Short mmCIF file of C-alpha atoms in Angstrom, two decimals:
data_model
loop_
_atom_site.label_atom_id
_atom_site.label_comp_id
_atom_site.label_asym_id
_atom_site.label_seq_id
_atom_site.Cartn_x
_atom_site.Cartn_y
_atom_site.Cartn_z
CA ALA A 1 25.71 58.74 78.87
CA ALA A 2 22.99 57.59 76.53
CA SER A 3 20.09 58.12 78.82
CA LYS A 4 16.72 56.46 78.68
CA PRO A 5 14.20 58.28 76.57
CA ILE A 6 11.80 60.44 78.51
CA GLU A 7 8.11 59.71 78.39
CA PRO A 8 6.33 62.89 77.34
CA GLN A 9 2.78 63.68 78.33
CA SER A 10 1.74 63.72 74.71
CA CYS A 11 1.65 60.58 72.61
CA SER A 12 4.03 61.92 70.01
CA GLY A 13 7.74 61.33 69.71
CA LEU A 14 9.55 58.20 70.81
CA SER A 15 8.41 57.94 74.43
CA ARG A 16 9.27 55.35 77.04
CA TRP A 17 6.03 53.56 76.26
CA GLN A 18 6.62 53.69 72.52
CA LEU A 19 10.14 52.35 72.94
CA ALA A 20 8.72 49.44 74.87
CA LEU A 21 5.83 48.95 72.49
CA MET A 22 7.23 50.39 69.26
CA VAL A 23 4.03 49.82 67.30
CA GLY A 24 2.27 52.55 69.26
CA THR A 25 -0.43 50.32 70.74
CA PRO A 26 -1.18 49.99 74.46
CA VAL A 27 1.13 47.95 76.60
CA VAL A 28 -0.84 44.69 76.55
CA PHE A 29 0.34 43.60 73.17
CA GLY A 30 2.90 45.51 71.28
CA VAL A 31 5.89 44.88 73.51
CA GLY A 32 8.47 44.59 70.71
CA ALA A 33 9.70 46.06 67.48
CA VAL A 34 8.36 48.03 64.57
CA TYR A 35 9.05 45.36 62.07
CA LEU A 36 6.34 43.16 63.56
CA TRP A 37 3.92 45.79 62.32
CA ARG A 38 5.57 45.72 58.92
CA ARG A 39 5.13 41.97 58.73
CA ARG A 40 1.57 42.03 60.00
CA ARG A 41 -0.04 42.32 56.57
CA GLY A 42 1.65 39.11 55.51
CA ARG A 43 0.69 37.42 58.75
CA ASP A 44 -3.11 37.83 58.52
CA LYS A 45 -3.68 34.15 57.83
CA GLN A 46 -1.43 33.11 60.70
CA ALA A 47 -3.19 35.52 63.03
CA LYS A 48 -6.51 33.93 62.17
CA THR A 49 -5.19 30.46 62.92
CA ASN A 50 -4.10 31.81 66.31
CA GLY A 51 -7.64 32.79 67.18
CA GLU A 52 -8.59 35.93 65.27
CA ARG A 53 -12.30 35.23 65.19
CA LYS A 54 -15.29 37.31 66.19
CA THR A 55 -18.40 35.53 67.33
CA PRO A 56 -21.34 37.91 66.91
CA GLU A 57 -23.64 37.74 69.88
CA GLY A 58 -26.38 35.22 69.25
CA SER A 59 -24.89 33.86 66.04
CA ALA A 60 -23.02 30.86 67.38
CA SER A 61 -26.06 29.07 68.76
CA PRO A 62 -29.50 29.78 70.22
CA VAL A 63 -28.02 29.25 73.67
CA HIS A 64 -25.47 32.00 73.09
CA GLY A 65 -28.22 34.33 71.98
CA GLN A 66 -30.24 33.79 75.12
CA GLN A 67 -27.14 34.11 77.27
CA GLY A 68 -26.11 37.32 75.55
CA THR A 69 -29.51 38.91 76.04
CA SER A 70 -29.52 37.89 79.69
CA SER A 71 -26.05 39.31 80.43
CA VAL A 72 -26.89 42.57 78.64
CA GLY A 73 -29.88 43.02 80.93
CA LEU A 74 -27.86 42.19 84.03
CA GLU A 75 -25.16 44.63 82.94
CA SER A 76 -27.69 47.43 82.54
CA MET A 77 -28.84 46.75 86.12
CA MET A 78 -25.20 46.75 87.31
CA LYS A 79 -25.52 43.25 88.77
CA TRP A 80 -21.85 42.51 88.20
CA THR A 81 -21.62 39.17 90.01
CA GLU A 82 -24.55 37.83 87.99
CA VAL A 83 -23.00 39.21 84.78
CA ILE A 84 -19.80 37.29 85.53
CA GLN A 85 -21.71 34.07 86.20
CA ASP A 86 -23.76 34.45 83.04
CA CYS A 87 -20.75 35.22 80.84
CA SER A 88 -18.71 32.42 82.40
CA TRP A 89 -21.35 29.91 81.32
CA ALA A 90 -21.25 31.31 77.78
CA VAL A 91 -17.44 31.14 77.70
CA GLU A 92 -17.55 27.53 78.91
CA LEU A 93 -19.65 26.68 75.88
CA ASN A 94 -17.41 28.70 73.56
CA PRO A 95 -14.03 29.85 74.94
CA ARG A 96 -13.66 32.24 71.99
CA TYR A 97 -16.92 34.08 72.51
CA VAL A 98 -15.54 37.62 72.29
CA LYS A 99 -18.52 39.59 73.57
CA ALA A 100 -18.98 37.36 76.60
CA LEU A 101 -15.28 37.63 77.46
CA PHE A 102 -15.31 41.40 77.12
CA ARG A 103 -18.53 41.82 79.11
CA ARG A 104 -17.07 39.63 81.85
CA ALA A 105 -13.85 41.68 81.79
CA LYS A 106 -15.82 44.90 82.33
CA ALA A 107 -17.78 43.33 85.19
CA LEU A 108 -14.58 42.05 86.80
CA GLU A 109 -13.14 45.57 86.59
CA LYS A 110 -16.22 46.93 88.38
CA LEU A 111 -15.59 44.43 91.18
CA ASP A 112 -11.90 45.44 91.27
CA ASN A 113 -10.72 41.99 90.20
CA LYS A 114 -7.95 43.38 88.03
CA LYS A 115 -6.02 40.15 87.52
CA GLU A 116 -8.90 38.17 86.00
CA CYS A 117 -10.13 41.27 84.16
CA LEU A 118 -6.72 41.56 82.53
CA GLU A 119 -6.73 37.92 81.46
CA ASP A 120 -10.16 38.26 79.84
CA VAL A 121 -9.40 41.49 78.05
CA THR A 122 -6.05 40.10 76.87
CA ALA A 123 -7.92 37.16 75.32
CA VAL A 124 -10.30 39.62 73.66
CA CYS A 125 -7.42 41.66 72.24
CA ILE A 126 -5.82 38.54 70.74
CA LEU A 127 -9.13 37.28 69.31
CA GLU A 128 -9.78 40.68 67.74
CA ALA A 129 -6.22 40.82 66.37
CA PHE A 130 -5.63 44.02 68.35
CA GLN A 131 -8.05 46.00 66.19
CA ASN A 132 -10.66 47.10 68.76
CA GLN A 133 -9.69 50.31 70.53
CA GLN A 134 -12.24 49.81 73.31
CA SER A 135 -10.71 46.55 74.50
CA MET A 136 -7.17 47.86 74.02
CA LEU A 137 -7.88 50.89 76.19
CA LEU A 138 -9.37 48.73 78.94
CA ALA A 139 -6.29 46.51 78.89
CA ASP A 140 -4.00 49.50 79.09
CA LYS A 141 -6.03 51.06 81.91
CA VAL A 142 -5.95 47.90 84.03
CA LEU A 143 -2.25 47.33 83.38
CA LYS A 144 -1.38 50.85 84.48
CA GLN A 145 -3.49 50.50 87.63
CA LEU A 146 -1.86 47.18 88.50
CA GLY A 147 1.58 48.62 87.82
CA LYS A 148 1.00 51.62 90.07
CA GLU A 149 -0.38 49.51 92.90
CA LYS A 150 2.49 47.02 92.84
CA ALA A 151 5.16 49.70 92.45
CA LYS A 152 3.79 51.76 95.33
CA ASP A 153 4.16 48.82 97.69
CA LYS A 154 7.47 47.52 96.32
CA TYR A 155 9.26 50.84 95.89
CA LYS A 156 8.75 52.13 99.42
CA ASN A 157 10.15 48.88 100.87
CA ARG A 158 13.04 48.43 98.46
CA GLU A 159 16.69 48.64 99.44
CA PRO A 160 18.39 51.61 97.73
CA LEU A 161 20.67 50.26 95.04
CA MET A 162 23.76 52.09 93.83
CA PRO A 163 24.10 51.89 90.04
CA SER A 164 27.19 50.38 88.47
CA PRO A 165 30.41 52.46 88.45
CA GLN A 166 30.15 52.75 84.67
CA PHE A 167 26.63 54.15 84.90
CA ILE A 168 27.75 56.70 87.47
CA LYS A 169 30.76 57.76 85.41
CA SER A 170 28.59 58.04 82.31
CA TYR A 171 26.08 60.13 84.24
CA PHE A 172 28.72 62.61 85.37
CA SER A 173 30.26 62.69 81.90
CA SER A 174 26.98 64.12 80.64
CA PHE A 175 27.93 67.35 82.45
CA THR A 176 30.79 69.50 81.22
CA ASP A 177 30.34 72.28 83.79
CA ASP A 178 29.80 70.32 86.99
CA ILE A 179 32.19 71.40 89.76
CA ILE A 180 31.37 68.54 92.12
CA SER A 181 32.41 65.87 89.62
CA GLN A 182 35.81 67.39 88.84
CA PRO A 183 38.66 65.23 90.22
CA TYR A 184 41.58 66.65 92.14
CA GLN A 185 44.58 65.24 93.94
CA LYS A 186 45.31 65.30 97.62
CA GLY A 187 47.64 68.11 98.61
CA GLU A 188 47.04 70.13 95.46
CA LYS A 189 45.60 73.59 95.52
CA LYS A 190 42.46 73.88 93.55
CA ASP A 191 40.66 76.96 92.32
CA GLU A 192 37.29 76.38 93.95
CA ASP A 193 35.63 79.23 92.39
CA LYS A 194 34.35 78.64 90.61
CA ASP A 195 32.61 78.11 93.94
CA LYS A 196 34.56 80.20 96.43
CA GLU A 197 35.02 83.29 94.29
CA GLY A 198 38.58 82.48 93.34
CA GLU A 199 39.75 81.59 96.82
CA ALA A 200 42.26 78.72 96.71
CA ALA A 201 41.75 75.97 99.24
CA GLU A 202 44.19 73.39 100.52
CA VAL A 203 42.72 69.95 100.00
CA THR A 204 42.66 68.10 103.30
CA GLU A 205 40.67 65.21 104.64
CA SER A 206 39.18 67.15 107.58
CA SER A 207 36.14 67.98 105.47
CA GLY A 208 33.36 65.47 104.89
CA TYR A 209 32.89 66.89 101.41
CA LEU A 210 36.57 66.53 100.51
CA LYS A 211 36.52 62.99 101.86
CA ALA A 212 33.49 62.31 99.66
CA LYS A 213 35.41 63.66 96.66
CA GLN A 214 38.26 61.28 97.49
CA TYR A 215 35.77 58.40 97.57
CA MET A 216 34.49 59.51 94.18
CA ASP A 217 37.99 59.31 92.73
CA GLU A 218 38.31 55.81 94.23
CA GLU A 219 34.85 54.79 92.91
CA ASN A 220 33.85 54.04 96.51
CA TYR A 221 30.41 55.48 95.88
CA ASP A 222 28.50 53.89 98.78
CA LYS A 223 30.22 56.18 101.32
CA ILE A 224 29.60 59.48 99.56
CA ILE A 225 26.15 60.35 100.95
CA SER A 226 27.24 59.83 104.58
CA GLU A 227 30.37 61.98 104.15
CA CYS A 228 28.33 64.75 102.54
CA THR A 229 25.89 64.57 105.45
CA LYS A 230 28.80 65.13 107.88
CA GLU A 231 29.77 68.26 105.97
CA VAL A 232 26.20 69.58 105.95
CA GLU A 233 25.61 68.87 109.64
CA SER A 234 28.89 70.52 110.64
CA ARG A 235 28.03 73.56 108.49
CA GLY A 236 31.43 73.33 106.90
CA ARG A 237 32.78 75.65 104.22
CA TYR A 238 31.69 73.21 101.50
CA THR A 239 28.06 72.95 102.61
CA ALA A 240 26.66 73.98 99.22
CA GLU A 241 28.91 71.53 97.37
CA ALA A 242 28.04 68.74 99.82
CA LEU A 243 24.32 69.38 99.42
CA LEU A 244 24.60 69.21 95.64
CA LEU A 245 26.75 66.07 95.67
CA ARG A 246 24.42 64.37 98.15
CA ALA A 247 21.38 65.32 96.06
CA THR A 248 23.07 63.94 92.96
CA PHE A 249 23.66 60.57 94.60
CA TYR A 250 20.14 60.52 95.98
CA LEU A 251 18.96 60.90 92.39
CA LEU A 252 21.29 58.13 91.26
CA ILE A 253 19.86 55.66 93.79
CA GLY A 254 16.31 56.69 92.89
CA ASN A 255 15.45 58.75 95.98
CA ALA A 256 14.10 61.91 94.37
CA SER A 257 12.12 62.88 97.48
CA ALA A 258 15.39 63.13 99.45
CA ALA A 259 17.22 64.87 96.60
CA GLN A 260 14.75 67.71 96.09
CA PRO A 261 15.20 69.49 99.46
CA ASP A 262 18.98 69.51 98.94
CA LEU A 263 18.61 70.89 95.41
CA ASP A 264 16.15 73.51 96.65
CA ARG A 265 18.61 74.67 99.31
CA VAL A 266 21.48 75.04 96.85
CA ILE A 267 19.33 76.94 94.36
CA ASN A 268 18.25 79.38 97.07
CA MET A 269 21.75 79.95 98.51
CA ASP A 270 22.69 83.45 97.39
CA ASP A 271 26.31 82.98 98.49
CA ALA A 272 26.76 79.76 96.49
CA SER A 273 28.53 79.99 93.16
CA VAL A 274 26.60 80.47 89.94
CA LYS A 275 27.97 77.18 88.63
CA LEU A 276 26.64 75.23 91.62
CA ARG A 277 23.21 76.84 91.52
CA ALA A 278 22.87 76.37 87.76
CA ASN A 279 23.87 72.72 88.07
CA ALA A 280 21.27 72.23 90.80
CA LEU A 281 18.63 73.81 88.56
CA ILE A 282 19.56 71.52 85.66
CA LYS A 283 19.33 68.44 87.88
CA ARG A 284 16.04 69.53 89.40
CA GLY A 285 14.71 70.32 85.92
CA SER A 286 15.74 66.86 84.72
CA MET A 287 14.07 65.33 87.77
CA TYR A 288 10.84 67.19 86.99
CA MET A 289 11.09 65.98 83.41
CA GLN A 290 11.31 62.36 84.59
CA GLN A 291 8.28 63.01 86.81
CA GLN A 292 6.38 64.41 83.82
CA GLN A 293 6.05 67.92 85.21
CA PRO A 294 6.92 69.89 82.04
CA GLN A 295 6.08 73.37 83.33
CA LEU A 296 8.37 73.05 86.34
CA SER A 297 11.06 71.50 84.17
CA THR A 298 10.89 74.35 81.65
CA GLN A 299 11.06 76.89 84.44
CA ASP A 300 14.22 75.39 85.92
CA PHE A 301 16.03 75.06 82.59
CA ASN A 302 15.17 78.65 81.68
CA MET A 303 16.32 79.93 85.07
CA ALA A 304 19.62 78.08 84.64
CA ALA A 305 20.08 79.58 81.17
CA VAL A 306 19.56 83.10 82.53
CA MET A 307 21.77 82.48 85.55
CA ASP A 308 24.67 80.94 83.60
CA PRO A 309 24.23 81.65 79.87
CA ARG A 310 27.62 80.16 78.92
CA ASN A 311 26.93 76.83 80.62
CA ALA A 312 26.74 74.15 77.92
CA ASP A 313 24.97 71.72 80.24
CA VAL A 314 21.91 73.96 80.26
CA PHE A 315 21.50 73.73 76.51
CA HIS A 316 22.22 70.04 76.16
CA HIS A 317 19.84 68.99 78.96
CA ARG A 318 17.21 71.46 77.80
CA GLY A 319 17.66 69.96 74.33
CA GLN A 320 16.77 66.57 75.80
CA TYR A 321 13.70 68.12 77.40
CA ARG A 322 12.65 69.76 74.14
CA GLN A 323 13.08 66.49 72.28
CA ALA A 324 10.73 64.83 74.75
CA TYR A 325 8.03 67.50 74.54
CA THR A 326 8.15 68.70 70.93
CA GLY A 327 4.89 67.04 69.93
CA ASN A 328 4.13 67.51 66.26
CA ASN A 329 5.27 71.12 66.11
CA PRO A 330 7.88 71.33 63.31
CA SER A 331 9.44 74.52 64.67
CA GLN A 332 9.92 72.96 68.12
CA VAL A 333 11.40 69.84 66.55
CA GLN A 334 13.84 71.95 64.56
CA LYS A 335 14.77 73.98 67.63
CA ALA A 336 15.59 70.77 69.51
CA MET A 337 17.66 69.45 66.59
CA ASP A 338 19.55 72.73 66.30
CA GLY A 339 20.28 72.57 70.02
CA PHE A 340 21.82 69.10 69.75
CA GLU A 341 23.91 70.09 66.73
CA ASP A 342 25.20 73.09 68.65
CA VAL A 343 26.18 70.91 71.62
CA ILE A 344 28.19 68.38 69.58
CA ARG A 345 29.83 71.18 67.60
CA ARG A 346 30.94 73.02 70.74
CA PHE A 347 31.70 69.89 72.78
CA PRO A 348 32.83 67.14 70.39
CA LYS A 349 33.99 64.93 73.29
CA CYS A 350 30.58 64.91 75.00
CA ALA A 351 29.20 61.39 74.43
CA GLU A 352 25.82 62.28 75.92
CA GLY A 353 25.32 64.96 73.27
CA TYR A 354 25.77 62.43 70.46
CA ALA A 355 23.47 59.91 72.16
CA LEU A 356 20.64 62.38 72.65
CA TYR A 357 21.05 63.71 69.13
CA ALA A 358 20.83 60.11 67.86
CA GLN A 359 17.54 59.62 69.71
CA ALA A 360 16.17 62.81 68.16
CA LEU A 361 17.34 61.71 64.69
CA THR A 362 15.62 58.36 65.18
CA ASP A 363 12.39 60.20 65.97
CA GLN A 364 12.77 61.96 62.62
CA GLN A 365 13.49 58.60 60.91
CA GLN A 366 17.00 59.73 59.96
CA PHE A 367 18.26 56.27 60.82
CA GLY A 368 21.60 56.30 59.02
CA LYS A 369 22.72 59.51 60.69
CA ALA A 370 21.42 58.29 64.05
CA ASP A 371 23.52 55.14 63.69
CA GLU A 372 26.60 57.29 63.04
CA MET A 373 25.90 59.29 66.21
CA TYR A 374 25.62 56.11 68.30
CA ASP A 375 28.91 54.87 66.83
CA LYS A 376 30.55 58.15 67.84
CA CYS A 377 29.10 57.82 71.33
CA ILE A 378 30.44 54.25 71.64
CA GLU A 379 33.83 55.43 70.41
CA LEU A 380 33.92 58.02 73.21
CA GLU A 381 32.40 55.74 75.88
CA PRO A 382 32.87 52.09 74.86
CA ASP A 383 31.61 50.84 78.23
CA ASN A 384 28.31 52.72 78.22
CA ALA A 385 25.69 49.95 78.24
CA THR A 386 22.69 52.16 77.52
CA THR A 387 24.11 53.28 74.18
CA TYR A 388 24.26 49.67 73.00
CA VAL A 389 20.57 49.25 73.89
CA HIS A 390 19.61 52.31 71.87
CA LYS A 391 21.71 51.17 68.93
CA GLY A 392 20.10 47.72 69.16
CA LEU A 393 16.63 49.24 69.07
CA LEU A 394 17.68 51.28 66.06
CA GLN A 395 18.64 48.11 64.18
CA LEU A 396 15.15 46.73 64.81
CA GLN A 397 13.40 49.89 63.71
CA TRP A 398 15.68 50.68 60.76
CA LYS A 399 16.79 47.36 59.28
CA GLN A 400 14.42 44.93 61.01
CA ASP A 401 17.59 43.11 62.07
CA LEU A 402 16.53 41.05 65.08
CA GLU A 403 19.84 39.21 65.38
CA MET A 404 21.92 42.39 65.48
CA GLY A 405 19.48 44.06 67.86
CA LEU A 406 19.64 41.18 70.34
CA GLU A 407 23.42 40.98 70.03
CA LEU A 408 23.81 44.65 70.95
CA ILE A 409 21.37 44.42 73.87
CA SER A 410 23.13 41.29 75.15
CA LYS A 411 26.40 43.23 74.92
CA ALA A 412 24.86 45.93 77.10
CA ILE A 413 24.01 43.39 79.81
CA GLU A 414 27.52 41.93 79.55
CA ILE A 415 29.01 45.40 80.10
CA ASP A 416 26.66 46.38 82.93
CA ASN A 417 24.55 43.75 84.69
CA LYS A 418 22.70 46.56 86.49
CA CYS A 419 21.41 48.12 83.26
CA ASP A 420 17.65 47.98 83.84
CA PHE A 421 16.96 49.48 80.41
CA ALA A 422 18.71 46.52 78.75
CA TYR A 423 16.63 43.98 80.71
CA GLU A 424 13.44 45.88 79.94
CA THR A 425 14.20 46.02 76.23
CA MET A 426 15.23 42.37 76.08
CA GLY A 427 11.95 41.50 77.80
CA THR A 428 9.88 43.43 75.27
CA ILE A 429 11.55 41.60 72.40
CA GLU A 430 11.11 38.20 74.04
CA VAL A 431 7.38 38.86 74.41
CA GLN A 432 7.11 39.43 70.68
CA ARG A 433 9.13 36.27 70.04
CA GLY A 434 6.68 34.32 72.17
CA ASN A 435 9.27 33.56 74.89
CA LEU A 436 7.01 34.75 77.69
CA ASP A 437 8.79 33.05 80.60
CA LYS A 438 12.10 34.59 79.58
CA ALA A 439 10.40 37.95 79.10
CA ILE A 440 8.93 37.83 82.61
CA ASP A 441 12.38 37.00 84.01
CA MET A 442 13.88 40.01 82.19
CA PHE A 443 11.13 42.34 83.43
CA ASN A 444 11.58 41.15 87.02
CA LYS A 445 15.30 41.89 86.82
CA ALA A 446 14.52 45.37 85.54
CA ILE A 447 11.95 45.91 88.30
CA ASN A 448 14.57 45.21 90.98
CA LEU A 449 16.83 47.83 89.39
CA ALA A 450 14.20 50.54 88.80
CA LYS A 451 15.31 54.03 89.86
CA SER A 452 11.87 55.56 90.40
CA GLU A 453 8.39 54.47 91.41
CA MET A 454 7.04 55.63 88.04
CA GLU A 455 9.62 53.56 86.20
CA MET A 456 8.85 50.54 88.36
CA ALA A 457 5.11 50.90 87.66
CA HIS A 458 5.83 50.90 83.93
CA LEU A 459 7.91 47.72 84.27
CA TYR A 460 5.25 45.97 86.34
CA SER A 461 2.74 46.78 83.58
CA LEU A 462 4.97 45.11 81.02
CA CYS A 463 5.50 42.09 83.27
CA ASP A 464 1.79 41.73 84.02
CA ALA A 465 1.01 41.96 80.30
CA ALA A 466 3.38 39.09 79.59
CA TYR A 467 2.03 37.03 82.49
CA ALA A 468 -1.56 37.58 81.33
CA GLN A 469 -0.60 36.22 77.93
CA THR A 470 0.79 33.05 79.55
CA GLU A 471 -2.49 32.54 81.42
CA VAL A 472 -4.58 33.11 78.28
CA ALA A 473 -2.43 30.62 76.40
CA LYS A 474 -3.05 28.00 79.11
CA LYS A 475 -6.78 28.64 79.40
CA TYR A 476 -7.79 29.16 75.80
CA GLY A 477 -4.82 28.15 73.67
CA LEU A 478 -4.61 31.70 72.36
CA LYS A 479 -1.34 33.32 71.35
CA PRO A 480 -0.71 36.57 69.47
CA PRO A 481 1.42 36.49 66.30
CA THR A 482 5.13 36.23 67.12
CA LEU A 483 8.28 37.38 65.41
#
């Protein structure tokens, strides 16, 4: 499965934020594609007609000068309410008075009025043509705070949502050495051990775990967690397998807090098979990676590699981790690239390997080869929606082909209407096209499908950024340059 890119703690590489923003600027503006940046030089005149104007304090009129001096004094005394009143009067006289807008934004932040602060600082960013780092950082800070607050409330009250069958199948296809995802037929004898040290077991339906496996084969995924729980509570012979399968589905529905205790138990079960414990380590390491805990992630991947050195999943998932955290270190980048090449050489039918390698190649601006890898991934998994999104983004970054990019992302939504990454990406592009209402609709769809609180916070930030731009357009007639 072509997974979403991981957001590293450093600002290098192609992180989640950079994929959403592409031009590398904070979330408030850049939501879109690299080629906007490439066109920006030729758009200077248009940007100015859309409001790129700086009004030096005191230069517009004597009134502005007096007002500016007054608000500076009030700001130094931390009289925030008075600062807001003073700046509001100045903005009434000149809605494009940058310094008054920015001073009011800072005062609003001090009073914890994040919504109005965001609107003011968004106006400032547009007026300054996104060139002032101070205002950009304030916008980004407020957006992240708003996103976290909204996600914290929404995520804890959300109904767990099972991903689409295609997403689940693609997820399991990213593992080549995962016992719990291997199908078997009723009545057949299966070599479990791989888990039971070579002991053959008759497949019956008396076990909750075996019933869960039957539901997996039938794609009846909603019943799997409850059947695994029956196996665990009865302390059946497949307790370790049931714990791992239950943890996996907890991860799939975005309940990492429920998944971790199950993964911890499997990892610490000395009588469980090496394959099960290594798989649990890989999944816990990937979970830590999503939570931006690189030290814990590294530790789990390394433990899995020592425990099961011939397990290809260790190297391919650790390769994804290394891609996310390489920074600007050329040797680390090369090590990650070598790891991906090794995976696709040893496992040429592993679509996930090609997809992750394509992401790494895109980071290195090897666009042609990345496109070939995505084509190979689509050939192996034609119904994997996420791959189409990545390929669509590549067309934007590589060829500046908006039409092809949108076509591929629309195809992803057609294949899987639960693909939150597709809605998110479509929203980012619509912001840059100036279609803010459509962008907000796309972001809201993605929010309802988010699989973690962190992911939901990121999406709320994007949505709030788009909404702030609609408010600024209404109040001041300001719009950033569009595609």
